[in-house]
Amino acid sequence: MMRGALIVLEGCDRVGKTTQCVKLIEKIAAENGKSSLLKFPERSSLTGQLINDYLSNKLELSDRVVHLLFSANRWETEAQMKLLLKSGTNLIVDRYAFSGVAYSAAKEGMDIEWCRGPDIGLPRPDLVVFLDLDPRTAASRVGYGEERYEHRRFQEVVRENFLKLKEDNWKV
């Protein structure tokens, strides 16, 4: 049996990652392929619930603690991801470690290299699709501003960080 592909969609807030993930899942299903959607943060786990409270401004945590929680949230699914990939299931992932680095490194005093560390060893994507949209356009979309990091200046720095993280397996 062939290993499934690990395809990650990344980008700033409100660029359409979830919409494109769903369309990709539908396309794979239409071609009789197996696929599964993962979204990070995965908000149903214990770490995911803490992250959700933090993102919705119900909880205050230090920047380093939050970064490590996001990483722990990804590590919680590592075994499941490997099993699915080994079974031939294509994993479509809405945000992954690159988001963790891009967002955390946008905060004052957070080093981009330090931010990479906690995710070393997670499964490497076969393809990263970076959806690039001007932060001003994203700010005009429905629901923008409901979560902690949805501020245009911050999103501009996040976008710059994503572009610094771009690797050979990325498509913009």
PDB file of C-alpha atoms in Angstrom:
ATOM      1  CA  MET A   1       0.000   0.000   0.000  1.00  0.00           C
ATOM      2  CA  MET A   2       1.254   3.474  -0.867  1.00  0.00           C
ATOM      3  CA  ARG A   3       1.759   6.041   1.845  1.00  0.00           C
ATOM      4  CA  GLY A   4      -0.742   8.892   1.843  1.00  0.00           C
ATOM      5  CA  ALA A   5       0.376  12.440   1.120  1.00  0.00           C
ATOM      6  CA  LEU A   6       0.694  15.055   3.858  1.00  0.00           C
ATOM      7  CA  ILE A   7      -0.592  18.317   2.402  1.00  0.00           C
ATOM      8  CA  VAL A   8      -0.612  21.444   4.571  1.00  0.00           C
ATOM      9  CA  LEU A   9      -2.426  24.686   3.848  1.00  0.00           C
ATOM     10  CA  GLU A  10      -0.903  27.696   5.572  1.00  0.00           C
ATOM     11  CA  GLY A  11      -1.545  31.407   5.617  1.00  0.00           C
ATOM     12  CA  CYS A  12      -2.597  34.318   7.731  1.00  0.00           C
ATOM     13  CA  ASP A  13      -6.044  34.567   9.283  1.00  0.00           C
ATOM     14  CA  ARG A  14      -9.089  34.678   6.993  1.00  0.00           C
ATOM     15  CA  VAL A  15      -7.255  33.817   3.753  1.00  0.00           C
ATOM     16  CA  GLY A  16      -9.477  30.819   2.945  1.00  0.00           C
ATOM     17  CA  LYS A  17      -7.459  27.875   4.273  1.00  0.00           C
ATOM     18  CA  THR A  18     -10.464  25.997   5.640  1.00  0.00           C
ATOM     19  CA  THR A  19     -12.480  26.548   2.459  1.00  0.00           C
ATOM     20  CA  GLN A  20      -9.644  25.239   0.286  1.00  0.00           C
ATOM     21  CA  CYS A  21      -9.041  22.265   2.588  1.00  0.00           C
ATOM     22  CA  VAL A  22     -12.682  21.225   2.254  1.00  0.00           C
ATOM     23  CA  LYS A  23     -12.524  21.599  -1.540  1.00  0.00           C
ATOM     24  CA  LEU A  24      -9.394  19.449  -1.671  1.00  0.00           C
ATOM     25  CA  ILE A  25     -11.030  16.742   0.471  1.00  0.00           C
ATOM     26  CA  GLU A  26     -14.048  16.791  -1.879  1.00  0.00           C
ATOM     27  CA  LYS A  27     -11.787  16.536  -4.961  1.00  0.00           C
ATOM     28  CA  ILE A  28      -9.912  13.554  -3.514  1.00  0.00           C
ATOM     29  CA  ALA A  29     -13.213  11.844  -2.618  1.00  0.00           C
ATOM     30  CA  ALA A  30     -14.547  12.463  -6.147  1.00  0.00           C
ATOM     31  CA  GLU A  31     -11.525  10.575  -7.469  1.00  0.00           C
ATOM     32  CA  ASN A  32     -12.161   7.685  -5.032  1.00  0.00           C
ATOM     33  CA  GLY A  33      -9.189   8.612  -2.872  1.00  0.00           C
ATOM     34  CA  LYS A  34      -8.940   8.389   0.892  1.00  0.00           C
ATOM     35  CA  SER A  35      -8.396  11.600   2.794  1.00  0.00           C
ATOM     36  CA  SER A  36      -8.781  13.043   6.239  1.00  0.00           C
ATOM     37  CA  LEU A  37      -8.883  16.651   7.409  1.00  0.00           C
ATOM     38  CA  LEU A  38      -6.883  17.823  10.418  1.00  0.00           C
ATOM     39  CA  LYS A  39      -7.178  21.351  11.775  1.00  0.00           C
ATOM     40  CA  PHE A  40      -4.728  22.957  14.139  1.00  0.00           C
ATOM     41  CA  PRO A  41      -5.196  23.866  16.792  1.00  0.00           C
ATOM     42  CA  GLU A  42      -7.218  20.732  17.435  1.00  0.00           C
ATOM     43  CA  ARG A  43      -9.520  22.360  19.982  1.00  0.00           C
ATOM     44  CA  SER A  44     -11.179  19.288  21.549  1.00  0.00           C
ATOM     45  CA  SER A  45      -8.106  18.025  23.437  1.00  0.00           C
ATOM     46  CA  LEU A  46      -7.044  19.401  26.805  1.00  0.00           C
ATOM     47  CA  THR A  47      -4.318  21.541  25.229  1.00  0.00           C
ATOM     48  CA  GLY A  48      -6.748  22.543  22.487  1.00  0.00           C
ATOM     49  CA  GLN A  49      -9.264  23.778  25.044  1.00  0.00           C
ATOM     50  CA  LEU A  50      -6.582  25.904  26.721  1.00  0.00           C
ATOM     51  CA  ILE A  51      -5.541  27.283  23.331  1.00  0.00           C
ATOM     52  CA  ASN A  52      -9.165  28.069  22.466  1.00  0.00           C
ATOM     53  CA  ASP A  53      -9.603  29.989  25.724  1.00  0.00           C
ATOM     54  CA  TYR A  54      -6.376  31.871  25.033  1.00  0.00           C
ATOM     55  CA  LEU A  55      -7.333  32.735  21.433  1.00  0.00           C
ATOM     56  CA  SER A  56     -10.778  33.940  22.483  1.00  0.00           C
ATOM     57  CA  ASN A  57      -9.194  36.158  25.163  1.00  0.00           C
ATOM     58  CA  LYS A  58     -10.607  34.191  28.107  1.00  0.00           C
ATOM     59  CA  LEU A  59      -7.150  33.207  29.378  1.00  0.00           C
ATOM     60  CA  GLU A  60      -3.787  34.961  29.612  1.00  0.00           C
ATOM     61  CA  LEU A  61      -0.554  32.975  29.198  1.00  0.00           C
ATOM     62  CA  SER A  62       3.053  33.913  28.491  1.00  0.00           C
ATOM     63  CA  ASP A  63       4.125  33.845  24.849  1.00  0.00           C
ATOM     64  CA  ARG A  64       6.523  30.930  25.394  1.00  0.00           C
ATOM     65  CA  VAL A  65       3.911  28.845  27.213  1.00  0.00           C
ATOM     66  CA  VAL A  66       1.393  29.467  24.437  1.00  0.00           C
ATOM     67  CA  HIS A  67       3.926  28.502  21.778  1.00  0.00           C
ATOM     68  CA  LEU A  68       4.695  25.249  23.577  1.00  0.00           C
ATOM     69  CA  LEU A  69       0.956  24.504  23.992  1.00  0.00           C
ATOM     70  CA  PHE A  70       0.429  24.879  20.246  1.00  0.00           C
ATOM     71  CA  SER A  71       3.358  22.532  19.628  1.00  0.00           C
ATOM     72  CA  ALA A  72       2.058  20.014  22.186  1.00  0.00           C
ATOM     73  CA  ASN A  73      -1.305  20.144  20.421  1.00  0.00           C
ATOM     74  CA  ARG A  74       0.373  19.036  17.183  1.00  0.00           C
ATOM     75  CA  TRP A  75       2.384  16.313  18.945  1.00  0.00           C
ATOM     76  CA  GLU A  76      -0.845  14.900  20.410  1.00  0.00           C
ATOM     77  CA  THR A  77      -1.871  13.867  16.888  1.00  0.00           C
ATOM     78  CA  GLU A  78       1.529  12.650  15.649  1.00  0.00           C
ATOM     79  CA  ALA A  79       0.804   8.932  16.137  1.00  0.00           C
ATOM     80  CA  GLN A  80      -2.626   9.265  14.483  1.00  0.00           C
ATOM     81  CA  MET A  81      -1.075  11.155  11.563  1.00  0.00           C
ATOM     82  CA  LYS A  82       1.553   8.454  11.004  1.00  0.00           C
ATOM     83  CA  LEU A  83      -1.065   5.686  11.119  1.00  0.00           C
ATOM     84  CA  LEU A  84      -3.309   7.448   8.620  1.00  0.00           C
ATOM     85  CA  LEU A  85      -0.436   8.186   6.256  1.00  0.00           C
ATOM     86  CA  LYS A  86       0.818   4.586   6.496  1.00  0.00           C
ATOM     87  CA  SER A  87      -2.694   3.326   5.688  1.00  0.00           C
ATOM     88  CA  GLY A  88      -2.687   5.293   2.427  1.00  0.00           C
ATOM     89  CA  THR A  89      -4.879   8.148   3.647  1.00  0.00           C
ATOM     90  CA  ASN A  90      -4.027  11.592   2.341  1.00  0.00           C
ATOM     91  CA  LEU A  91      -3.906  14.087   5.208  1.00  0.00           C
ATOM     92  CA  ILE A  92      -5.092  17.579   4.461  1.00  0.00           C
ATOM     93  CA  VAL A  93      -3.962  19.857   7.277  1.00  0.00           C
ATOM     94  CA  ASP A  94      -5.420  23.283   8.015  1.00  0.00           C
ATOM     95  CA  ARG A  95      -2.418  24.994   9.713  1.00  0.00           C
ATOM     96  CA  TYR A  96       0.633  23.170  11.009  1.00  0.00           C
ATOM     97  CA  ALA A  97       3.993  23.914  12.623  1.00  0.00           C
ATOM     98  CA  PHE A  98       4.734  26.782  10.225  1.00  0.00           C
ATOM     99  CA  SER A  99       1.806  28.714  11.678  1.00  0.00           C
ATOM    100  CA  GLY A 100       3.151  28.137  15.153  1.00  0.00           C
ATOM    101  CA  VAL A 101       6.506  29.610  14.197  1.00  0.00           C
ATOM    102  CA  ALA A 102       5.144  32.479  12.080  1.00  0.00           C
ATOM    103  CA  TYR A 103       2.696  33.645  14.743  1.00  0.00           C
ATOM    104  CA  SER A 104       4.924  33.225  17.779  1.00  0.00           C
ATOM    105  CA  ALA A 105       7.923  34.857  16.085  1.00  0.00           C
ATOM    106  CA  ALA A 106       5.717  37.868  15.290  1.00  0.00           C
ATOM    107  CA  LYS A 107       5.646  38.652  18.992  1.00  0.00           C
ATOM    108  CA  GLU A 108       8.265  40.898  20.527  1.00  0.00           C
ATOM    109  CA  GLY A 109      11.152  38.969  22.038  1.00  0.00           C
ATOM    110  CA  MET A 110      10.366  35.656  20.322  1.00  0.00           C
ATOM    111  CA  ASP A 111      13.197  34.261  18.195  1.00  0.00           C
ATOM    112  CA  ILE A 112      12.214  32.445  15.001  1.00  0.00           C
ATOM    113  CA  GLU A 113      14.844  29.723  15.532  1.00  0.00           C
ATOM    114  CA  TRP A 114      13.709  29.079  19.121  1.00  0.00           C
ATOM    115  CA  CYS A 115      10.140  28.836  17.820  1.00  0.00           C
ATOM    116  CA  ARG A 116      11.130  26.101  15.332  1.00  0.00           C
ATOM    117  CA  GLY A 117      12.622  23.854  18.017  1.00  0.00           C
ATOM    118  CA  PRO A 118       9.574  22.248  19.656  1.00  0.00           C
ATOM    119  CA  ASP A 119       8.212  20.927  16.345  1.00  0.00           C
ATOM    120  CA  ILE A 120      11.408  19.250  15.137  1.00  0.00           C
ATOM    121  CA  GLY A 121      10.552  15.614  14.456  1.00  0.00           C
ATOM    122  CA  LEU A 122       6.906  16.043  13.457  1.00  0.00           C
ATOM    123  CA  PRO A 123       6.019  14.474  10.090  1.00  0.00           C
ATOM    124  CA  ARG A 124       7.332  16.633   7.241  1.00  0.00           C
ATOM    125  CA  PRO A 125       4.711  17.722   4.724  1.00  0.00           C
ATOM    126  CA  ASP A 126       4.974  16.536   1.149  1.00  0.00           C
ATOM    127  CA  LEU A 127       3.466  19.843   0.058  1.00  0.00           C
ATOM    128  CA  VAL A 128       2.770  23.153   1.774  1.00  0.00           C
ATOM    129  CA  VAL A 129       0.337  25.465   0.014  1.00  0.00           C
ATOM    130  CA  PHE A 130       0.754  29.006   1.298  1.00  0.00           C
ATOM    131  CA  LEU A 131      -2.337  31.080   0.581  1.00  0.00           C
ATOM    132  CA  ASP A 132      -1.045  34.617   0.279  1.00  0.00           C
ATOM    133  CA  LEU A 133      -3.531  37.444   0.648  1.00  0.00           C
ATOM    134  CA  ASP A 134      -2.973  41.086   1.468  1.00  0.00           C
ATOM    135  CA  PRO A 135      -3.750  41.508   5.192  1.00  0.00           C
ATOM    136  CA  ARG A 136      -5.969  44.515   4.357  1.00  0.00           C
ATOM    137  CA  THR A 137      -8.186  42.310   2.212  1.00  0.00           C
ATOM    138  CA  ALA A 138      -8.292  39.604   4.884  1.00  0.00           C
ATOM    139  CA  ALA A 139      -9.291  42.230   7.467  1.00  0.00           C
ATOM    140  CA  SER A 140     -12.408  42.996   5.434  1.00  0.00           C
ATOM    141  CA  ARG A 141     -13.700  39.410   5.653  1.00  0.00           C
ATOM    142  CA  VAL A 142     -16.558  38.267   7.871  1.00  0.00           C
ATOM    143  CA  GLY A 143     -15.527  37.435  11.434  1.00  0.00           C
ATOM    144  CA  TYR A 144     -12.164  39.202  11.272  1.00  0.00           C
ATOM    145  CA  GLY A 145     -11.097  40.479  14.675  1.00  0.00           C
ATOM    146  CA  GLU A 146     -12.891  37.840  16.739  1.00  0.00           C
ATOM    147  CA  GLU A 147      -9.672  36.169  17.878  1.00  0.00           C
ATOM    148  CA  ARG A 148      -6.549  37.435  19.589  1.00  0.00           C
ATOM    149  CA  TYR A 149      -4.201  37.700  16.604  1.00  0.00           C
ATOM    150  CA  GLU A 150      -6.625  39.168  14.070  1.00  0.00           C
ATOM    151  CA  HIS A 151      -5.094  42.629  13.864  1.00  0.00           C
ATOM    152  CA  ARG A 152      -3.772  43.911  10.560  1.00  0.00           C
ATOM    153  CA  ARG A 153      -0.289  45.032  11.722  1.00  0.00           C
ATOM    154  CA  PHE A 154       0.285  41.723  13.491  1.00  0.00           C
ATOM    155  CA  GLN A 155      -0.900  39.790  10.440  1.00  0.00           C
ATOM    156  CA  GLU A 156       1.552  41.729   8.248  1.00  0.00           C
ATOM    157  CA  VAL A 157       4.452  40.532  10.438  1.00  0.00           C
ATOM    158  CA  VAL A 158       3.052  36.982  10.414  1.00  0.00           C
ATOM    159  CA  ARG A 159       2.935  37.069   6.604  1.00  0.00           C
ATOM    160  CA  GLU A 160       6.585  38.206   6.464  1.00  0.00           C
ATOM    161  CA  ASN A 161       7.517  35.321   8.787  1.00  0.00           C
ATOM    162  CA  PHE A 162       5.731  32.782   6.603  1.00  0.00           C
ATOM    163  CA  LEU A 163       7.729  33.977   3.609  1.00  0.00           C
ATOM    164  CA  LYS A 164      10.969  33.565   5.623  1.00  0.00           C
ATOM    165  CA  LEU A 165       9.953  29.958   6.413  1.00  0.00           C
ATOM    166  CA  LYS A 166       9.285  29.002   2.788  1.00  0.00           C
ATOM    167  CA  GLU A 167      11.017  25.750   1.806  1.00  0.00           C
ATOM    168  CA  ASP A 168      11.421  23.787  -1.417  1.00  0.00           C
ATOM    169  CA  ASN A 169       8.147  21.888  -0.867  1.00  0.00           C
ATOM    170  CA  TRP A 170       6.063  25.096  -0.760  1.00  0.00           C
ATOM    171  CA  LYS A 171       3.741  26.507  -3.406  1.00  0.00           C
ATOM    172  CA  VAL A 172       2.585  30.106  -2.960  1.00  0.00           C
TER     173      VAL A 172
END
